[in-house]
mmCIF file of C-alpha atoms in Angstrom:
data_model
loop_
_atom_site.group_PDB
_atom_site.id
_atom_site.type_symbol
_atom_site.label_atom_id
_atom_site.label_comp_id
_atom_site.label_asym_id
_atom_site.label_seq_id
_atom_site.Cartn_x
_atom_site.Cartn_y
_atom_site.Cartn_z
ATOM 1 C CA UNK A 1 28.372 13.978 112.654
ATOM 2 C CA UNK A 2 28.801 16.448 115.613
ATOM 3 C CA UNK A 3 27.064 13.593 118.115
ATOM 4 C CA UNK A 4 29.394 10.692 116.978
ATOM 5 C CA UNK A 5 32.518 12.962 117.583
ATOM 6 C CA UNK A 6 31.219 14.127 120.990
ATOM 7 C CA UNK A 7 30.633 10.338 121.973
ATOM 8 C CA UNK A 8 34.249 9.537 120.952
ATOM 9 C CA UNK A 9 35.933 12.281 122.713
ATOM 10 C CA UNK A 10 33.833 11.185 126.040
ATOM 11 C CA UNK A 11 35.110 7.672 125.735
ATOM 12 C CA UNK A 12 38.771 8.870 125.467
ATOM 13 C CA UNK A 13 38.733 10.775 128.469
ATOM 14 C CA UNK A 14 40.336 9.298 131.732
ATOM 15 C CA UNK A 15 38.447 7.916 134.511
ATOM 16 C CA UNK A 16 38.423 10.079 137.332
ATOM 17 C CA UNK A 17 39.129 8.064 140.658
ATOM 18 C CA UNK A 18 36.474 8.353 143.639
ATOM 19 C CA UNK A 19 37.865 9.664 147.003
ATOM 20 C CA UNK A 20 38.473 6.965 149.652
ATOM 21 C CA UNK A 21 36.520 7.860 152.880
ATOM 22 C CA UNK A 22 39.208 8.655 155.715
ATOM 23 C CA UNK A 23 38.893 7.419 159.046
ATOM 24 C CA UNK A 24 36.821 9.209 161.491
ATOM 25 C CA UNK A 25 38.844 11.332 164.063
ATOM 26 C CA UNK A 26 37.140 11.294 167.341
ATOM 27 C CA UNK A 27 37.996 14.103 170.111
ATOM 28 C CA UNK A 28 40.086 13.822 172.891
ATOM 29 C CA UNK A 29 37.035 14.253 175.368
ATOM 30 C CA UNK A 30 35.200 11.119 173.838
ATOM 31 C CA UNK A 31 38.506 9.138 173.903
ATOM 32 C CA UNK A 32 39.017 9.766 177.306
ATOM 33 C CA UNK A 33 35.391 8.901 178.444
ATOM 34 C CA UNK A 34 35.901 5.665 176.439
ATOM 35 C CA UNK A 35 38.733 4.731 178.649
ATOM 36 C CA UNK A 36 37.226 5.571 181.961
ATOM 37 C CA UNK A 37 34.429 3.131 181.309
ATOM 38 C CA UNK A 38 34.800 -0.050 183.244
ATOM 39 C CA UNK A 39 34.229 -3.532 181.744
ATOM 40 C CA UNK A 40 30.847 -5.447 182.855
ATOM 41 C CA UNK A 41 31.552 -8.105 185.575
ATOM 42 C CA UNK A 42 29.876 -11.347 185.623
ATOM 43 C CA UNK A 43 29.126 -12.962 189.099
ATOM 44 C CA UNK A 44 30.863 -16.593 188.606
ATOM 45 C CA UNK A 45 28.733 -19.344 190.176
ATOM 46 C CA UNK A 46 30.560 -22.675 191.201
ATOM 47 C CA UNK A 47 29.896 -25.849 189.446
ATOM 48 C CA UNK A 48 28.711 -28.784 191.545
ATOM 49 C CA UNK A 49 30.729 -31.904 190.618
ATOM 50 C CA UNK A 50 29.924 -35.216 192.263
ATOM 51 C CA UNK A 51 32.756 -36.571 193.894
ATOM 52 C CA UNK A 52 34.828 -39.566 192.454
ATOM 53 C CA UNK A 53 34.896 -42.866 194.610
ATOM 54 C CA UNK A 54 38.496 -43.697 195.838
ATOM 55 C CA UNK A 55 39.788 -46.919 194.151
ATOM 56 C CA UNK A 56 39.793 -48.487 197.851
ATOM 57 C CA UNK A 57 35.943 -48.171 197.729
ATOM 58 C CA UNK A 58 35.258 -49.796 194.393
ATOM 59 C CA UNK A 59 35.736 -53.539 195.133
ATOM 60 C CA UNK A 60 33.618 -53.072 198.474
ATOM 61 C CA UNK A 61 30.540 -51.586 196.382
ATOM 62 C CA UNK A 62 30.553 -54.158 193.808
ATOM 63 C CA UNK A 63 30.598 -57.203 196.409
ATOM 64 C CA UNK A 64 27.930 -55.645 198.434
ATOM 65 C CA UNK A 65 25.707 -54.660 195.201
ATOM 66 C CA UNK A 66 26.290 -58.510 194.333
ATOM 67 C CA UNK A 67 25.229 -59.596 197.681
ATOM 68 C CA UNK A 68 22.084 -57.294 197.694
ATOM 69 C CA UNK A 69 21.354 -58.800 194.293
ATOM 70 C CA UNK A 70 21.501 -62.263 195.593
ATOM 71 C CA UNK A 71 19.264 -61.353 198.266
ATOM 72 C CA UNK A 72 16.645 -59.760 196.520
ATOM 73 C CA UNK A 73 15.508 -62.632 194.001
ATOM 74 C CA UNK A 74 12.416 -61.885 191.768
ATOM 75 C CA UNK A 75 8.991 -63.165 193.441
ATOM 76 C CA UNK A 76 7.919 -66.345 192.041
ATOM 77 C CA UNK A 77 4.066 -66.146 190.701
ATOM 78 C CA UNK A 78 1.822 -68.751 192.076
ATOM 79 C CA UNK A 79 -0.207 -70.546 189.291
ATOM 80 C CA UNK A 80 -3.972 -69.845 189.680
ATOM 81 C CA UNK A 81 -6.110 -72.479 190.865
ATOM 82 C CA UNK A 82 -8.944 -73.426 188.545
ATOM 83 C CA UNK A 83 -12.095 -72.075 189.146
ATOM 84 C CA UNK A 84 -14.733 -74.454 190.643
ATOM 85 C CA UNK A 85 -18.161 -73.622 190.023
ATOM 86 C CA UNK A 86 -20.185 -73.937 193.006
ATOM 87 C CA UNK A 87 -24.103 -75.509 192.525
ATOM 88 C CA UNK A 88 -26.190 -72.799 192.593
ATOM 89 C CA UNK A 89 -29.283 -73.011 195.060
ATOM 90 C CA UNK A 90 -32.593 -71.539 193.761
ATOM 91 C CA UNK A 91 -33.890 -68.569 195.861
ATOM 92 C CA UNK A 92 -36.086 -69.423 198.744
ATOM 93 C CA UNK A 93 -39.525 -67.860 197.924
ATOM 94 C CA UNK A 94 -41.552 -67.172 200.868
ATOM 95 C CA UNK A 95 -45.206 -68.235 200.664
ATOM 96 C CA UNK A 96 -47.691 -65.630 200.644
ATOM 97 C CA UNK A 97 -50.453 -65.340 203.297
ATOM 98 C CA UNK A 98 -54.021 -66.493 201.687
ATOM 99 C CA UNK A 99 -56.897 -64.412 201.731
ATOM 100 C CA UNK A 100 -59.635 -65.158 204.482
ATOM 101 C CA UNK A 101 -62.170 -65.560 201.929
ATOM 102 C CA UNK A 102 -60.126 -68.062 199.827
ATOM 103 C CA UNK A 103 -59.669 -70.397 202.928
ATOM 104 C CA UNK A 104 -63.561 -69.903 203.609
ATOM 105 C CA UNK A 105 -64.326 -71.432 199.985
ATOM 106 C CA UNK A 106 -61.933 -73.981 199.514
ATOM 107 C CA UNK A 107 -63.964 -76.847 201.560
ATOM 108 C CA UNK A 108 -66.861 -75.969 199.002
ATOM 109 C CA UNK A 109 -64.612 -76.067 195.887
ATOM 110 C CA UNK A 110 -63.214 -79.673 197.305
ATOM 111 C CA UNK A 111 -66.628 -81.065 197.880
ATOM 112 C CA UNK A 112 -67.721 -80.808 194.307
ATOM 113 C CA UNK A 113 -66.241 -83.438 191.885
ATOM 114 C CA UNK A 114 -64.854 -83.502 188.496
ATOM 115 C CA UNK A 115 -62.311 -80.437 189.304
ATOM 116 C CA UNK A 116 -60.553 -79.079 186.093
ATOM 117 C CA UNK A 117 -57.220 -77.184 186.351
ATOM 118 C CA UNK A 118 -54.984 -75.150 183.691
ATOM 119 C CA UNK A 119 -51.753 -76.427 183.889
ATOM 120 C CA UNK A 120 -48.366 -74.991 182.234
ATOM 121 C CA UNK A 121 -45.654 -76.610 180.914
ATOM 122 C CA UNK A 122 -42.934 -75.086 179.354
ATOM 123 C CA UNK A 123 -45.124 -72.109 179.209
ATOM 124 C CA UNK A 124 -47.808 -73.696 177.187
ATOM 125 C CA UNK A 125 -51.467 -73.999 178.977
ATOM 126 C CA UNK A 126 -53.413 -77.011 178.943
ATOM 127 C CA UNK A 127 -57.016 -77.456 180.419
ATOM 128 C CA UNK A 128 -57.092 -80.800 181.746
ATOM 129 C CA UNK A 129 -59.095 -83.070 184.152
ATOM 130 C CA UNK A 130 -58.199 -86.297 185.750
ATOM 131 C CA UNK A 131 -57.888 -89.171 183.203
ATOM 132 C CA UNK A 132 -57.138 -86.767 180.352
ATOM 133 C CA UNK A 133 -54.211 -87.728 177.791
ATOM 134 C CA UNK A 134 -51.829 -84.802 176.669
ATOM 135 C CA UNK A 135 -49.457 -85.068 174.026
ATOM 136 C CA UNK A 136 -46.603 -82.397 174.197
ATOM 137 C CA UNK A 137 -45.499 -80.556 171.135
ATOM 138 C CA UNK A 138 -42.030 -81.494 171.837
ATOM 139 C CA UNK A 139 -39.858 -84.529 173.358
ATOM 140 C CA UNK A 140 -39.328 -83.719 177.184
ATOM 141 C CA UNK A 141 -35.920 -84.560 178.349
ATOM 142 C CA UNK A 142 -34.581 -86.678 180.625
ATOM 143 C CA UNK A 143 -37.750 -88.554 181.272
ATOM 144 C CA UNK A 144 -38.870 -92.339 180.840
ATOM 145 C CA UNK A 145 -42.109 -94.437 180.389
ATOM 146 C CA UNK A 146 -43.821 -94.587 183.867
ATOM 147 C CA UNK A 147 -42.322 -91.433 185.594
ATOM 148 C CA UNK A 148 -44.738 -89.459 187.631
ATOM 149 C CA UNK A 149 -44.473 -85.759 187.411
ATOM 150 C CA UNK A 150 -45.927 -83.156 189.974
ATOM 151 C CA UNK A 151 -47.330 -80.115 187.940
ATOM 152 C CA UNK A 152 -47.164 -77.205 190.377
ATOM 153 C CA UNK A 153 -47.687 -74.247 187.854
ATOM 154 C CA UNK A 154 -51.347 -73.661 187.138
ATOM 155 C CA UNK A 155 -53.407 -70.722 186.079
ATOM 156 C CA UNK A 156 -56.968 -71.766 186.985
ATOM 157 C CA UNK A 157 -58.624 -74.396 189.283
ATOM 158 C CA UNK A 158 -62.266 -74.823 189.546
ATOM 159 C CA UNK A 159 -65.490 -77.162 189.510
ATOM 160 C CA UNK A 160 -69.024 -76.797 188.282
ATOM 161 C CA UNK A 161 -69.741 -73.952 190.311
ATOM 162 C CA UNK A 162 -66.403 -72.257 191.837
ATOM 163 C CA UNK A 163 -63.231 -71.137 190.049
ATOM 164 C CA UNK A 164 -59.955 -70.201 191.643
ATOM 165 C CA UNK A 165 -57.994 -67.696 189.645
ATOM 166 C CA UNK A 166 -54.314 -67.301 190.304
ATOM 167 C CA UNK A 167 -52.251 -63.841 189.738
ATOM 168 C CA UNK A 168 -50.470 -65.143 187.990
ATOM 169 C CA UNK A 169 -50.425 -68.307 189.448
ATOM 170 C CA UNK A 170 -52.369 -70.618 192.075
ATOM 171 C CA UNK A 171 -50.623 -71.115 195.102
ATOM 172 C CA UNK A 172 -49.097 -74.767 194.749
ATOM 173 C CA UNK A 173 -50.284 -75.418 198.536
ATOM 174 C CA UNK A 174 -53.898 -75.520 197.361
ATOM 175 C CA UNK A 175 -53.884 -78.385 194.742
ATOM 176 C CA UNK A 176 -52.020 -81.532 193.754
ATOM 177 C CA UNK A 177 -51.857 -82.316 190.256
ATOM 178 C CA UNK A 178 -49.782 -85.409 189.207
ATOM 179 C CA UNK A 179 -49.070 -86.755 185.619
ATOM 180 C CA UNK A 180 -47.698 -90.299 184.128
ATOM 181 C CA UNK A 181 -45.137 -90.483 181.284
ATOM 182 C CA UNK A 182 -46.851 -92.824 179.052
ATOM 183 C CA UNK A 183 -44.394 -92.930 176.255
ATOM 184 C CA UNK A 184 -43.488 -91.028 172.803
ATOM 185 C CA UNK A 185 -45.174 -90.827 169.880
ATOM 186 C CA UNK A 186 -43.718 -90.419 166.230
ATOM 187 C CA UNK A 187 -45.446 -88.551 163.523
ATOM 188 C CA UNK A 188 -45.816 -89.579 159.914
ATOM 189 C CA UNK A 189 -42.977 -88.776 157.755
ATOM 190 C CA UNK A 190 -43.008 -85.351 156.258
ATOM 191 C CA UNK A 191 -41.537 -84.724 152.735
ATOM 192 C CA UNK A 192 -40.755 -81.265 151.931
ATOM 193 C CA UNK A 193 -40.028 -80.312 148.109
ATOM 194 C CA UNK A 194 -37.426 -77.376 147.807
ATOM 195 C CA UNK A 195 -37.029 -76.030 144.290
ATOM 196 C CA UNK A 196 -35.597 -72.784 142.711
ATOM 197 C CA UNK A 197 -36.752 -70.873 140.068
ATOM 198 C CA UNK A 198 -35.745 -71.514 136.642
ATOM 199 C CA UNK A 199 -34.033 -74.756 137.921
ATOM 200 C CA UNK A 200 -35.336 -78.269 137.233
ATOM 201 C CA UNK A 201 -33.532 -79.873 140.044
ATOM 202 C CA UNK A 202 -35.643 -80.708 143.179
ATOM 203 C CA UNK A 203 -34.480 -81.229 146.527
ATOM 204 C CA UNK A 204 -36.773 -83.875 148.969
ATOM 205 C CA UNK A 205 -36.112 -83.225 152.662
ATOM 206 C CA UNK A 206 -37.611 -85.535 155.154
ATOM 207 C CA UNK A 207 -38.406 -85.059 159.032
ATOM 208 C CA UNK A 208 -40.291 -86.886 161.727
ATOM 209 C CA UNK A 209 -40.559 -85.630 164.686
ATOM 210 C CA UNK A 210 -41.181 -87.245 168.202
ATOM 211 C CA UNK A 211 -43.670 -86.194 171.185
ATOM 212 C CA UNK A 212 -44.059 -87.260 174.705
ATOM 213 C CA UNK A 213 -47.318 -88.308 175.951
ATOM 214 C CA UNK A 214 -48.633 -87.816 179.471
ATOM 215 C CA UNK A 215 -51.695 -88.842 181.090
ATOM 216 C CA UNK A 216 -53.392 -86.728 184.387
ATOM 217 C CA UNK A 217 -53.816 -89.227 186.998
ATOM 218 C CA UNK A 218 -54.577 -86.988 189.986
ATOM 219 C CA UNK A 219 -56.251 -83.649 190.461
ATOM 220 C CA UNK A 220 -57.085 -82.675 193.912
ATOM 221 C CA UNK A 221 -57.983 -79.666 196.030
ATOM 222 C CA UNK A 222 -56.178 -79.285 199.374
ATOM 223 C CA UNK A 223 -58.260 -77.933 202.132
ATOM 224 C CA UNK A 224 -55.725 -78.419 205.098
ATOM 225 C CA UNK A 225 -53.565 -75.441 204.929
ATOM 226 C CA UNK A 226 -50.992 -74.423 207.383
ATOM 227 C CA UNK A 227 -51.948 -72.010 210.023
ATOM 228 C CA UNK A 228 -48.958 -69.762 208.787
ATOM 229 C CA UNK A 229 -50.279 -69.613 205.350
#
């Protein structure tokens, strides 16, 4: 009961106003010091402004700009001429000097009959003698029956007792090998059956190739070699 009475008395008590802070009064010495301080000064900088052209100069400048633009025309691009492919000349191969032992044995090799030679046609070697027939495994382009071909790529040249081996090729000045194109041959028709697993369908592919045939007409050993060789 006493607590309830005390609480009601406190609620009825008037609110006490809070003191308001009074303005701070400075002494006279500080006021004089503040008054004697000089304000900060800044060095002004002059701004640069482009001079405006006079109205009398404007038409002259416009006419001059028009005349300069008319004089400076954009350069015209010349059309590129078509490129012409010049015929390529094969590099000149300087002949190597022959060994004296080879020169001394050439007459002995030429004196024996029935010479043989290993010629290379499109990278394939063929060991032949005079009168042999060769069937190439391909159709040689740009040849007709009756054409004479000079075969100048050989790896070996020999007879019964002598053999001349090249490293990797025999000098083409030491021999003459010629072949005559006799015609073309056509093989029988080939039939290849193509079939897939679990499928009853079969596909038949037919092919029939043609081959060029040659006859070796001459195999000769050259004994008269130039002196500079």
